Amino acid sequence: MKKILMVTSEAIPFAKTGGLADVVTALSVQLKAMGQDVRILMPRYYHIDRNSLKQVDGALGIWLGKGEEWTAVYEGSLPGVDVPVYFLEHERFYGRDGIYGHRADQGFEDNAARYSLLSRGAFQLCRMLHWIPDVLHCHDWPSAPACYLLKKEEQYRGFDKTKSVLTIHNLGYQGIFSLDDAVYLQPETDMLNLSTLEFAGALNFLKSGIITADKITTVSPTYAEEIKRPEFGFGMDGLLNYRKADLSGILNGIDYSEWDPEKDEYIKPDNFSEKRISGKNNVKKRLQQEMGLHVKQSTPLIGIVTRLVDQKGIRELFEPGTGAVYSICKDMNVQFVILGSGDAWCEAELTTLSKKLPNLSVTIGYNNRLAHMIEAGCDFFLMPSRYEPCGLNQIYSLSYGTLPIVRNTGGLADTVENYNQETGSGTGFVFDDLRPDVLYNVVRWVIETWESRKEHIRNMRKRAMRKRFSWENSAGDYLKIYEG
Ligand code: ADP
Ligand code: GLC
């Protein structure tokens, strides 16, 4: 049995901005089921209700360069599972709305301090609990510095048997700050020796982890290869090549207790399965009604649920004047239902588009119920990402027989098999270039298939629903990494 501490900025049901939150929780639940002693540490953001948690006796003093910060610790657990979740309580750093910023596109100015506190707090917490983990599993830039601190100092202070694993969920976010902020992670006497923390003249949290973690993983095999190349490396490709012997890709699973059309609470009473698909038509009808679209079974309905950021291909889809979706909606017999939040220009443009186009419905915001309805009720799900480390939505779509239309990159390439018009094989539609004209043509191909090869669509649906991306295999692969 391994003792594993997940250090993270997000975990469902407590805090989520994207797939990271789903993955940390689902992986922890599975590791627990496999007999591991797994625990989670995260900040107690303001919106996490203290009344549902219990305070751990004692406080943590955490040295943060310019002085010591005091934090209380609260303890809860993942719902229905005996996985302890520890929450760092710090009014000045976490007692505000928002996780990384008030808005998704603007980080808080003191994020370097906020997440240095989390990384340093991991070690203080373990000391207080008299529980020294075998594995410190860090996720993305917010906890990457814990890998650095382990190598730099904590291995000499009782953590000599602890190994670190850094999982990169998204290389596009690195935690880049002013070099002055290095003081939170490095004694001031050592400021001349910044090579591990510095990149291109700035402090870089993720880089510190890439250099120092014992093992590095990312969330799909294809992405693990892509990030060693300059087009996908965001400046880190050289270092990742240097670390390639310790770098691997483990595909995310999904939580089938939440994303299964047979059990999904949000689509009741129209639950369906591969063998009894009729409920899917009812969900489609309800979705069209709710979203103010013309209710018609024969019109293909395409869903999008996403953070509205460049990574997801929003420029090629929606940019005023050039984006593909406007012409698709004008020229083709199709409907779109879009749910998302993110970059301000895109939210505004989508709102404008929805007023101009009767076959496009837009909901700005975050809405889990609607995300389930869209996954279940649509015929197709569009995800034309520039890059995609894994992507969960296309896997949810497969589970609901909602055929994904995806770019040939990262986890999308690893989870969706392209349709073959000759044989009818495949589980979705895969294309290479991210350009508005390509998007336009792909959607036309999809609609033609929908109209003239109904049998192929029916069979692809069944095939998609039979695919399983469960956590058992992936958690087993993580265990192998932990064992070194
Ligand atoms: P990423 O982590 O890059 O955003 P993923 O596909 O891995 O992409 O995960 C996105 C997760 O966030 C999914 O669980 C998806 O359902 C959810 N999600 C994204 N945007 C919204 C939204 N506006 N409302 C509800 N859920 C959303
Ligand atoms: C990131 C990636 C996404 C991945 C998720 C969970 O946010 O953008 O592709 O599925 O993390 O690993």
Short mmCIF file of C-alpha atoms and ligand atoms in Angstrom, two decimals:
data_model
loop_
_atom_site.label_atom_id
_atom_site.label_comp_id
_atom_site.label_asym_id
_atom_site.label_seq_id
_atom_site.Cartn_x
_atom_site.Cartn_y
_atom_site.Cartn_z
CA MET A 1 0.00 0.00 0.00
CA LYS A 2 1.31 3.43 -0.97
CA LYS A 3 0.72 6.66 0.88
CA ILE A 4 -0.14 9.24 -1.75
CA LEU A 5 -0.78 12.95 -1.28
CA MET A 6 -2.47 14.71 -4.19
CA VAL A 7 -1.64 18.40 -4.07
CA THR A 8 -4.07 20.30 -6.24
CA SER A 9 -5.81 23.57 -6.91
CA GLU A 10 -9.06 21.84 -7.97
CA ALA A 11 -11.04 18.71 -7.15
CA ILE A 12 -14.76 18.03 -7.61
CA PRO A 13 -17.13 18.56 -5.89
CA PHE A 14 -15.25 21.35 -4.10
CA ALA A 15 -13.68 23.49 -6.82
CA LYS A 16 -13.62 23.15 -10.58
CA THR A 17 -12.72 25.22 -13.61
CA GLY A 18 -12.01 22.30 -15.98
CA GLY A 19 -11.16 18.64 -16.36
CA LEU A 20 -8.35 18.75 -13.80
CA ALA A 21 -10.97 18.75 -11.03
CA ASP A 22 -12.72 15.66 -12.42
CA VAL A 23 -9.45 13.81 -12.90
CA VAL A 24 -7.94 14.40 -9.45
CA THR A 25 -11.10 13.14 -7.77
CA ALA A 26 -11.76 10.17 -10.03
CA LEU A 27 -8.15 9.02 -9.88
CA SER A 28 -8.13 9.30 -6.09
CA VAL A 29 -11.36 7.33 -5.76
CA GLN A 30 -9.98 4.57 -7.96
CA LEU A 31 -6.64 4.42 -6.13
CA LYS A 32 -8.53 4.13 -2.86
CA ALA A 33 -10.58 1.28 -4.29
CA MET A 34 -7.29 -0.38 -5.17
CA GLY A 35 -6.26 -0.27 -1.52
CA GLN A 36 -4.03 2.81 -1.48
CA ASP A 37 -3.90 5.41 1.29
CA VAL A 38 -4.66 8.45 -0.82
CA ARG A 39 -5.38 11.94 0.49
CA ILE A 40 -5.91 15.30 -1.14
CA LEU A 41 -4.68 18.79 -0.20
CA MET A 42 -6.22 21.92 -1.69
CA PRO A 43 -7.00 25.51 -0.67
CA ARG A 44 -10.23 26.27 1.16
CA TYR A 45 -11.60 28.72 -1.36
CA TYR A 46 -14.19 31.07 -0.03
CA HIS A 47 -17.12 29.25 -1.64
CA ILE A 48 -16.31 25.93 0.08
CA ASP A 49 -18.60 25.75 3.06
CA ARG A 50 -16.70 25.31 6.33
CA ASN A 51 -19.79 23.95 8.06
CA SER A 52 -19.50 20.70 6.17
CA LEU A 53 -15.87 20.27 7.28
CA LYS A 54 -14.19 19.72 10.60
CA GLN A 55 -11.25 21.72 11.81
CA VAL A 56 -8.04 19.81 12.42
CA ASP A 57 -6.45 20.61 15.80
CA GLY A 58 -3.49 22.94 15.56
CA ALA A 59 -2.38 25.45 12.97
CA LEU A 60 0.31 25.35 10.33
CA GLY A 61 3.11 27.89 10.29
CA ILE A 62 4.28 28.12 6.70
CA TRP A 63 7.44 30.02 5.87
CA LEU A 64 6.80 32.16 2.83
CA GLY A 65 10.03 34.01 2.17
CA LYS A 66 9.09 37.35 3.66
CA GLY A 67 7.70 35.87 6.83
CA GLU A 68 5.63 33.11 8.30
CA GLU A 69 1.98 32.66 7.33
CA TRP A 70 -0.44 30.88 9.63
CA THR A 71 -3.13 28.65 8.27
CA ALA A 72 -5.84 26.55 9.82
CA VAL A 73 -6.57 23.18 8.27
CA TYR A 74 -10.04 21.77 7.67
CA GLU A 75 -10.80 18.20 6.82
CA GLY A 76 -13.54 16.69 4.74
CA SER A 77 -13.75 13.74 2.44
CA LEU A 78 -14.78 12.91 -1.09
CA PRO A 79 -18.53 12.18 -1.12
CA GLY A 80 -19.26 8.63 -0.13
CA VAL A 81 -15.61 7.55 -0.14
CA ASP A 82 -13.05 7.46 2.60
CA VAL A 83 -10.56 9.74 0.88
CA PRO A 84 -9.59 12.56 3.27
CA VAL A 85 -9.46 16.03 1.76
CA TYR A 86 -7.47 18.65 3.66
CA PHE A 87 -8.19 22.30 3.05
CA LEU A 88 -5.70 25.07 3.74
CA GLU A 89 -7.49 28.02 5.27
CA HIS A 90 -5.95 31.45 4.72
CA GLU A 91 -8.28 34.41 4.74
CA ARG A 92 -6.04 36.86 2.86
CA PHE A 93 -5.12 34.43 0.07
CA TYR A 94 -8.19 32.30 -0.39
CA GLY A 95 -11.01 34.29 1.21
CA ARG A 96 -12.31 35.79 -2.01
CA ASP A 97 -14.47 34.85 -4.97
CA GLY A 98 -12.78 32.93 -7.75
CA ILE A 99 -10.15 30.21 -7.95
CA TYR A 100 -7.36 31.70 -10.05
CA GLY A 101 -8.99 35.08 -10.61
CA HIS A 102 -12.31 36.89 -10.46
CA ARG A 103 -12.67 36.19 -14.15
CA ALA A 104 -11.32 33.19 -16.05
CA ASP A 105 -9.14 35.38 -18.25
CA GLN A 106 -7.47 37.35 -15.45
CA GLY A 107 -5.35 35.79 -12.73
CA PHE A 108 -5.05 37.31 -9.25
CA GLU A 109 -1.90 39.39 -8.76
CA ASP A 110 -0.76 37.37 -5.77
CA ASN A 111 -1.13 33.91 -7.33
CA ALA A 112 2.59 33.24 -6.88
CA ALA A 113 2.19 33.67 -3.13
CA ARG A 114 -1.17 31.86 -2.99
CA TYR A 115 0.13 28.72 -4.67
CA SER A 116 3.58 28.82 -3.04
CA LEU A 117 1.64 28.59 0.20
CA LEU A 118 -0.11 25.47 -1.10
CA SER A 119 3.16 23.84 -2.21
CA ARG A 120 4.96 24.64 1.03
CA GLY A 121 1.87 23.78 3.06
CA ALA A 122 1.93 20.20 1.74
CA PHE A 123 5.06 19.45 3.76
CA GLN A 124 3.90 21.22 6.90
CA LEU A 125 0.60 19.37 6.78
CA CYS A 126 2.33 15.98 6.54
CA ARG A 127 4.51 16.86 9.51
CA MET A 128 1.50 17.85 11.54
CA LEU A 129 -0.30 14.61 10.65
CA HIS A 130 2.83 12.52 11.27
CA TRP A 131 2.05 11.03 7.89
CA ILE A 132 4.91 11.12 5.41
CA PRO A 133 3.73 10.12 1.94
CA ASP A 134 5.59 7.77 -0.37
CA VAL A 135 4.36 9.85 -3.26
CA LEU A 136 3.67 13.52 -3.60
CA HIS A 137 1.48 13.78 -6.69
CA CYS A 138 1.34 17.34 -8.02
CA HIS A 139 -0.95 18.61 -10.74
CA ASP A 140 -0.18 21.46 -13.15
CA TRP A 141 1.61 24.69 -12.25
CA PRO A 142 -0.17 25.49 -8.96
CA SER A 143 1.49 22.62 -7.10
CA ALA A 144 4.54 22.00 -9.32
CA PRO A 145 6.80 23.92 -6.89
CA ALA A 146 6.22 21.18 -4.30
CA CYS A 147 8.39 18.92 -6.51
CA TYR A 148 11.06 21.61 -6.45
CA LEU A 149 10.84 22.10 -2.68
CA LEU A 150 11.15 18.36 -2.14
CA LYS A 151 14.42 18.19 -4.05
CA LYS A 152 15.78 21.47 -2.83
CA GLU A 153 15.19 21.15 0.90
CA GLU A 154 12.49 18.82 2.18
CA GLN A 155 14.28 15.59 1.25
CA TYR A 156 16.80 16.59 3.90
CA ARG A 157 14.10 17.26 6.46
CA GLY A 158 12.33 13.95 6.78
CA PHE A 159 11.01 13.47 3.25
CA ASP A 160 14.00 11.44 2.07
CA LYS A 161 11.85 8.48 1.00
CA THR A 162 9.18 10.57 -0.71
CA LYS A 163 9.09 10.61 -4.53
CA SER A 164 7.30 13.23 -6.58
CA VAL A 165 5.12 12.87 -9.65
CA LEU A 166 4.09 15.88 -11.70
CA THR A 167 1.07 15.47 -13.97
CA ILE A 168 0.82 18.05 -16.74
CA HIS A 169 -2.83 18.54 -17.58
CA ASN A 170 -2.13 21.53 -19.78
CA LEU A 171 1.24 22.90 -20.83
CA GLY A 172 -0.34 26.15 -21.97
CA TYR A 173 -0.62 27.33 -18.36
CA GLN A 174 2.74 27.53 -16.61
CA GLY A 175 2.35 29.90 -13.68
CA ILE A 176 4.60 32.69 -14.94
CA PHE A 177 5.37 35.49 -12.48
CA SER A 178 7.93 38.18 -11.71
CA LEU A 179 11.30 36.90 -10.57
CA ASP A 180 10.79 38.90 -7.38
CA ASP A 181 8.21 36.31 -6.38
CA ALA A 182 10.90 33.61 -6.24
CA VAL A 183 11.37 34.70 -2.65
CA TYR A 184 8.35 32.56 -1.71
CA LEU A 185 10.15 29.42 -2.82
CA GLN A 186 13.79 30.12 -2.29
CA PRO A 187 15.78 31.54 0.62
CA GLU A 188 16.84 35.10 -0.11
CA THR A 189 20.48 34.13 0.39
CA ASP A 190 20.13 31.85 -2.59
CA MET A 191 18.69 34.35 -5.04
CA LEU A 192 21.69 34.21 -7.34
CA ASN A 193 20.99 30.59 -8.08
CA LEU A 194 17.66 30.74 -9.85
CA SER A 195 18.23 28.38 -12.75
CA THR A 196 15.53 25.87 -11.78
CA LEU A 197 12.84 28.44 -11.12
CA GLU A 198 13.59 30.85 -13.94
CA PHE A 199 12.60 30.70 -17.60
CA ALA A 200 12.94 33.49 -20.17
CA GLY A 201 13.57 36.07 -17.48
CA ALA A 202 10.54 35.17 -15.37
CA LEU A 203 9.63 32.87 -12.52
CA ASN A 204 8.06 29.71 -13.96
CA PHE A 205 6.26 27.35 -11.58
CA LEU A 206 5.72 24.54 -14.04
CA LYS A 207 9.33 24.52 -15.17
CA SER A 208 10.51 24.07 -11.58
CA GLY A 209 8.45 20.89 -11.47
CA ILE A 210 9.52 19.64 -14.90
CA ILE A 211 13.15 19.80 -13.81
CA THR A 212 12.77 18.34 -10.35
CA ALA A 213 9.88 15.82 -10.36
CA ASP A 214 10.97 12.20 -10.14
CA LYS A 215 8.41 11.30 -12.77
CA ILE A 216 6.38 13.39 -15.17
CA THR A 217 3.13 12.28 -16.68
CA THR A 218 0.61 13.85 -18.96
CA VAL A 219 -2.92 12.85 -19.74
CA SER A 220 -2.70 11.04 -23.08
CA PRO A 221 0.00 9.15 -24.99
CA THR A 222 -0.24 11.39 -28.06
CA TYR A 223 0.09 14.58 -26.00
CA ALA A 224 3.17 13.09 -24.29
CA GLU A 225 4.77 12.91 -27.74
CA GLU A 226 3.47 16.26 -28.97
CA ILE A 227 4.86 18.30 -26.08
CA LYS A 228 8.39 17.26 -26.99
CA ARG A 229 7.96 19.28 -30.22
CA PRO A 230 8.22 23.08 -30.51
CA GLU A 231 4.67 23.46 -31.95
CA PHE A 232 3.15 22.10 -28.74
CA GLY A 233 5.95 22.69 -26.22
CA PHE A 234 5.17 26.29 -25.14
CA GLY A 235 8.94 26.70 -24.68
CA MET A 236 9.26 23.57 -22.53
CA ASP A 237 9.92 21.08 -25.38
CA GLY A 238 13.70 21.15 -24.88
CA LEU A 239 13.39 20.38 -21.19
CA LEU A 240 10.76 17.72 -21.78
CA ASN A 241 13.08 16.04 -24.26
CA TYR A 242 15.80 16.16 -21.69
CA ARG A 243 13.40 14.41 -19.25
CA LYS A 244 11.89 12.03 -21.79
CA ALA A 245 13.02 8.88 -19.98
CA ASP A 246 10.79 9.91 -17.06
CA LEU A 247 7.88 11.25 -19.12
CA SER A 248 4.84 9.19 -20.02
CA GLY A 249 1.25 9.65 -21.14
CA ILE A 250 -1.62 8.01 -19.27
CA LEU A 251 -5.05 8.47 -20.77
CA ASN A 252 -7.70 9.88 -18.46
CA GLY A 253 -10.73 7.78 -17.73
CA ILE A 254 -14.19 9.14 -17.03
CA ASP A 255 -16.49 8.60 -14.10
CA TYR A 256 -19.24 6.33 -15.40
CA SER A 257 -21.28 6.76 -12.24
CA GLU A 258 -21.84 10.33 -13.40
CA TRP A 259 -21.63 10.13 -17.20
CA ASP A 260 -23.73 7.11 -18.13
CA PRO A 261 -26.96 7.57 -20.11
CA GLU A 262 -28.60 4.68 -18.26
CA LYS A 263 -28.13 6.24 -14.82
CA ASP A 264 -27.80 9.97 -15.47
CA GLU A 265 -30.05 11.84 -13.01
CA TYR A 266 -30.18 14.94 -15.19
CA ILE A 267 -31.94 13.27 -18.13
CA LYS A 268 -34.58 11.39 -16.16
CA PRO A 269 -37.04 9.91 -17.13
CA ASP A 270 -35.52 9.57 -20.60
CA ASN A 271 -32.52 7.44 -19.69
CA PHE A 272 -31.28 5.30 -22.53
CA SER A 273 -28.67 2.73 -23.51
CA GLU A 274 -27.13 1.19 -26.59
CA LYS A 275 -29.97 -1.33 -26.75
CA ARG A 276 -32.78 1.07 -25.84
CA ILE A 277 -31.82 4.23 -27.64
CA SER A 278 -35.29 5.82 -27.93
CA GLY A 279 -34.86 7.96 -24.80
CA LYS A 280 -32.12 9.86 -26.61
CA ASN A 281 -34.70 11.28 -29.03
CA ASN A 282 -36.78 12.50 -26.10
CA VAL A 283 -33.78 14.24 -24.56
CA LYS A 284 -33.08 15.86 -27.92
CA LYS A 285 -36.65 17.09 -28.09
CA ARG A 286 -36.52 18.49 -24.54
CA LEU A 287 -33.20 20.16 -25.27
CA GLN A 288 -34.49 21.78 -28.46
CA GLN A 289 -37.54 23.01 -26.55
CA GLU A 290 -35.58 24.34 -23.61
CA MET A 291 -33.05 26.10 -25.83
CA GLY A 292 -35.70 27.73 -28.02
CA LEU A 293 -34.72 25.78 -31.13
CA HIS A 294 -37.19 24.45 -33.68
CA VAL A 295 -38.20 20.99 -32.42
CA LYS A 296 -37.40 18.60 -35.24
CA GLN A 297 -35.90 15.14 -34.92
CA SER A 298 -34.49 15.08 -38.46
CA THR A 299 -32.37 18.23 -38.02
CA PRO A 300 -28.89 17.27 -36.83
CA LEU A 301 -28.04 18.91 -33.51
CA ILE A 302 -24.42 19.74 -32.72
CA GLY A 303 -23.31 20.46 -29.14
CA ILE A 304 -20.37 22.41 -27.74
CA VAL A 305 -19.53 22.62 -24.02
CA THR A 306 -16.28 24.39 -23.34
CA ARG A 307 -14.11 26.96 -21.72
CA LEU A 308 -14.10 29.76 -24.29
CA VAL A 309 -10.34 30.08 -24.79
CA ASP A 310 -8.11 29.91 -27.88
CA GLN A 311 -7.01 26.37 -27.00
CA LYS A 312 -10.51 25.15 -27.89
CA GLY A 313 -10.53 26.58 -31.42
CA ILE A 314 -12.94 29.42 -30.62
CA ARG A 315 -11.29 31.85 -33.07
CA GLU A 316 -11.76 29.51 -36.02
CA LEU A 317 -15.32 28.83 -34.89
CA PHE A 318 -16.59 32.25 -33.91
CA GLU A 319 -14.27 35.13 -34.84
CA PRO A 320 -16.43 37.92 -36.33
CA GLY A 321 -16.19 37.90 -40.11
CA THR A 322 -14.14 34.72 -40.46
CA GLY A 323 -15.43 32.13 -37.97
CA ALA A 324 -16.97 29.01 -39.51
CA VAL A 325 -20.11 28.71 -37.41
CA TYR A 326 -21.89 31.72 -38.88
CA SER A 327 -21.68 30.38 -42.45
CA ILE A 328 -22.47 26.84 -41.36
CA CYS A 329 -25.67 28.03 -39.67
CA LYS A 330 -26.61 30.17 -42.67
CA ASP A 331 -25.94 27.51 -45.31
CA MET A 332 -26.80 24.19 -43.75
CA ASN A 333 -29.74 22.38 -42.22
CA VAL A 334 -28.25 22.06 -38.76
CA GLN A 335 -28.67 23.34 -35.19
CA PHE A 336 -26.07 24.29 -32.60
CA VAL A 337 -26.39 24.32 -28.83
CA ILE A 338 -23.45 26.00 -27.14
CA LEU A 339 -22.60 26.24 -23.45
CA GLY A 340 -19.46 27.98 -22.28
CA SER A 341 -17.74 30.80 -20.51
CA GLY A 342 -14.38 32.45 -20.85
CA ASP A 343 -12.85 35.17 -23.02
CA ALA A 344 -14.96 38.30 -23.04
CA TRP A 345 -14.86 38.90 -26.83
CA CYS A 346 -16.14 35.38 -27.42
CA GLU A 347 -18.96 35.58 -24.89
CA ALA A 348 -20.09 38.84 -26.54
CA GLU A 349 -19.83 37.43 -30.07
CA LEU A 350 -21.79 34.32 -29.16
CA THR A 351 -24.56 36.42 -27.67
CA THR A 352 -24.71 38.44 -30.90
CA LEU A 353 -24.70 35.32 -33.06
CA SER A 354 -27.53 33.75 -31.11
CA LYS A 355 -29.70 36.81 -31.85
CA LYS A 356 -28.92 36.63 -35.56
CA LEU A 357 -29.24 32.88 -36.06
CA PRO A 358 -32.44 31.00 -35.19
CA ASN A 359 -30.62 27.67 -35.37
CA LEU A 360 -27.96 28.57 -32.79
CA SER A 361 -28.60 28.65 -29.07
CA VAL A 362 -26.09 30.01 -26.60
CA THR A 363 -25.85 29.77 -22.83
CA ILE A 364 -23.04 31.71 -21.24
CA GLY A 365 -22.00 30.40 -17.84
CA TYR A 366 -21.24 27.20 -16.07
CA ASN A 367 -24.09 24.71 -15.83
CA ASN A 368 -23.53 21.06 -15.05
CA ARG A 369 -27.13 19.99 -15.67
CA LEU A 370 -27.14 21.58 -19.11
CA ALA A 371 -23.75 20.01 -19.87
CA HIS A 372 -25.36 16.61 -19.22
CA MET A 373 -28.41 17.45 -21.34
CA ILE A 374 -26.19 18.54 -24.24
CA GLU A 375 -24.00 15.45 -24.05
CA ALA A 376 -27.10 13.27 -24.00
CA GLY A 377 -29.45 15.07 -26.37
CA CYS A 378 -27.19 16.11 -29.25
CA ASP A 379 -26.39 14.03 -32.31
CA PHE A 380 -22.84 15.32 -32.58
CA PHE A 381 -20.34 17.06 -30.33
CA LEU A 382 -17.82 19.51 -31.79
CA MET A 383 -14.36 19.91 -30.27
CA PRO A 384 -11.90 21.40 -32.76
CA SER A 385 -9.10 22.08 -30.24
CA ARG A 386 -5.77 23.59 -31.26
CA TYR A 387 -4.27 21.21 -28.79
CA GLU A 388 -5.97 18.92 -26.28
CA PRO A 389 -3.97 17.14 -23.55
CA CYS A 390 -6.81 14.65 -23.09
CA GLY A 391 -10.26 16.17 -23.19
CA LEU A 392 -13.15 14.67 -21.27
CA ASN A 393 -16.12 15.98 -23.19
CA GLN A 394 -15.50 13.87 -26.27
CA ILE A 395 -15.32 10.79 -24.03
CA TYR A 396 -18.60 11.74 -22.35
CA SER A 397 -20.04 12.15 -25.85
CA LEU A 398 -18.99 8.65 -26.88
CA SER A 399 -20.70 7.27 -23.81
CA TYR A 400 -23.99 8.96 -24.83
CA GLY A 401 -23.72 7.96 -28.50
CA THR A 402 -23.19 11.61 -29.44
CA LEU A 403 -20.62 11.34 -32.19
CA PRO A 404 -17.57 13.56 -31.62
CA ILE A 405 -16.23 15.80 -34.39
CA VAL A 406 -12.63 16.43 -33.32
CA ARG A 407 -9.23 17.58 -34.46
CA ASN A 408 -6.53 15.00 -34.80
CA THR A 409 -4.51 16.02 -31.74
CA GLY A 410 -3.64 14.88 -28.22
CA GLY A 411 -6.27 12.90 -26.35
CA LEU A 412 -8.82 13.54 -29.10
CA ALA A 413 -6.68 11.45 -31.45
CA ASP A 414 -6.35 8.75 -28.79
CA THR A 415 -10.06 8.40 -28.08
CA VAL A 416 -11.97 8.95 -31.34
CA GLU A 417 -11.67 6.70 -34.42
CA ASN A 418 -12.35 8.40 -37.70
CA TYR A 419 -15.38 7.42 -39.77
CA ASN A 420 -14.61 5.42 -42.87
CA GLN A 421 -17.20 6.09 -45.53
CA GLU A 422 -16.45 2.85 -47.39
CA THR A 423 -16.76 0.47 -44.48
CA GLY A 424 -18.84 2.51 -42.05
CA SER A 425 -16.28 1.96 -39.28
CA GLY A 426 -15.31 4.59 -36.71
CA THR A 427 -16.73 6.37 -33.66
CA GLY A 428 -16.60 9.97 -34.83
CA PHE A 429 -15.26 12.44 -37.36
CA VAL A 430 -11.58 13.43 -37.23
CA PHE A 431 -9.88 16.21 -39.22
CA ASP A 432 -6.35 17.59 -39.33
CA ASP A 433 -6.18 21.32 -39.98
CA LEU A 434 -7.76 23.90 -37.78
CA ARG A 435 -9.08 26.43 -40.30
CA PRO A 436 -12.59 27.87 -40.76
CA ASP A 437 -12.90 26.40 -44.26
CA VAL A 438 -11.91 22.96 -42.99
CA LEU A 439 -14.46 23.21 -40.17
CA TYR A 440 -17.10 24.19 -42.69
CA ASN A 441 -16.32 21.20 -44.90
CA VAL A 442 -16.17 18.76 -42.00
CA VAL A 443 -19.61 19.78 -40.78
CA ARG A 444 -20.92 19.45 -44.32
CA TRP A 445 -19.50 15.92 -44.47
CA VAL A 446 -21.13 15.11 -41.13
CA ILE A 447 -24.51 16.39 -42.28
CA GLU A 448 -24.32 14.51 -45.57
CA THR A 449 -23.55 11.35 -43.65
CA TRP A 450 -26.48 12.04 -41.33
CA GLU A 451 -28.83 12.52 -44.26
CA SER A 452 -27.71 9.81 -46.63
CA ARG A 453 -26.01 7.07 -44.58
CA LYS A 454 -28.31 6.63 -41.62
CA GLU A 455 -27.22 3.03 -41.10
CA HIS A 456 -23.61 4.11 -40.69
CA ILE A 457 -24.60 6.71 -38.09
CA ARG A 458 -26.66 4.15 -36.17
CA ASN A 459 -23.78 1.69 -36.09
CA MET A 460 -21.20 4.28 -35.15
CA ARG A 461 -23.42 5.32 -32.27
CA LYS A 462 -23.57 1.80 -30.95
CA ARG A 463 -19.84 1.37 -31.33
CA ALA A 464 -19.20 4.64 -29.52
CA MET A 465 -21.47 3.65 -26.63
CA ARG A 466 -19.69 0.34 -26.23
CA LYS A 467 -16.28 2.03 -25.80
CA ARG A 468 -15.08 2.16 -22.21
CA PHE A 469 -12.53 4.57 -20.81
CA SER A 470 -12.62 3.44 -17.22
CA TRP A 471 -10.24 4.52 -14.49
CA GLU A 472 -9.17 1.01 -13.51
CA ASN A 473 -6.57 0.70 -16.24
CA SER A 474 -5.29 4.23 -15.94
CA ALA A 475 -5.03 4.14 -12.14
CA GLY A 476 -3.09 0.89 -12.53
CA ASP A 477 -0.65 2.73 -14.79
CA TYR A 478 -0.24 5.48 -12.19
CA LEU A 479 0.50 2.85 -9.56
CA LYS A 480 3.28 1.51 -11.75
CA ILE A 481 4.73 5.02 -11.96
CA TYR A 482 4.49 5.41 -8.18
CA GLU A 483 6.35 2.15 -7.75
CA GLY A 484 9.19 3.65 -9.81
P1 ADP B 1 -10.55 21.43 -20.04
O1 ADP B 1 -10.12 20.85 -18.74
O2 ADP B 1 -9.41 21.82 -20.92
O3 ADP B 1 -11.53 22.54 -19.89
P2 ADP B 1 -11.88 18.86 -20.48
O4 ADP B 1 -12.66 18.38 -21.64
O5 ADP B 1 -10.84 17.98 -19.94
O6 ADP B 1 -11.29 20.29 -20.88
O7 ADP B 1 -12.84 19.11 -19.25
C1 ADP B 1 -13.84 20.08 -19.23
C2 ADP B 1 -14.78 19.76 -18.10
O8 ADP B 1 -15.44 20.94 -17.71
C3 ADP B 1 -15.84 18.78 -18.47
O9 ADP B 1 -16.22 18.05 -17.32
C4 ADP B 1 -16.98 19.70 -18.96
O10 ADP B 1 -18.24 19.11 -18.87
C5 ADP B 1 -16.84 20.84 -18.00
N1 ADP B 1 -17.28 22.15 -18.50
C6 ADP B 1 -16.59 23.02 -19.26
N2 ADP B 1 -17.30 24.14 -19.46
C7 ADP B 1 -18.48 23.96 -18.84
C8 ADP B 1 -19.66 24.77 -18.67
N3 ADP B 1 -19.77 25.98 -19.21
N4 ADP B 1 -20.68 24.26 -17.93
C9 ADP B 1 -20.58 23.02 -17.39
N5 ADP B 1 -19.50 22.23 -17.50
C10 ADP B 1 -18.47 22.69 -18.22
C1 GLC B 2 -6.76 20.05 -18.92
C2 GLC B 2 -6.79 19.77 -20.42
C3 GLC B 2 -7.74 18.68 -20.80
C4 GLC B 2 -7.67 17.51 -19.85
C5 GLC B 2 -7.86 17.98 -18.42
C6 GLC B 2 -7.80 16.86 -17.40
O1 GLC B 2 -7.53 21.08 -18.51
O2 GLC B 2 -7.03 20.95 -21.16
O3 GLC B 2 -7.47 18.25 -22.12
O4 GLC B 2 -8.66 16.57 -20.17
O5 GLC B 2 -6.87 18.90 -18.09
O6 GLC B 2 -6.60 16.14 -17.45
#
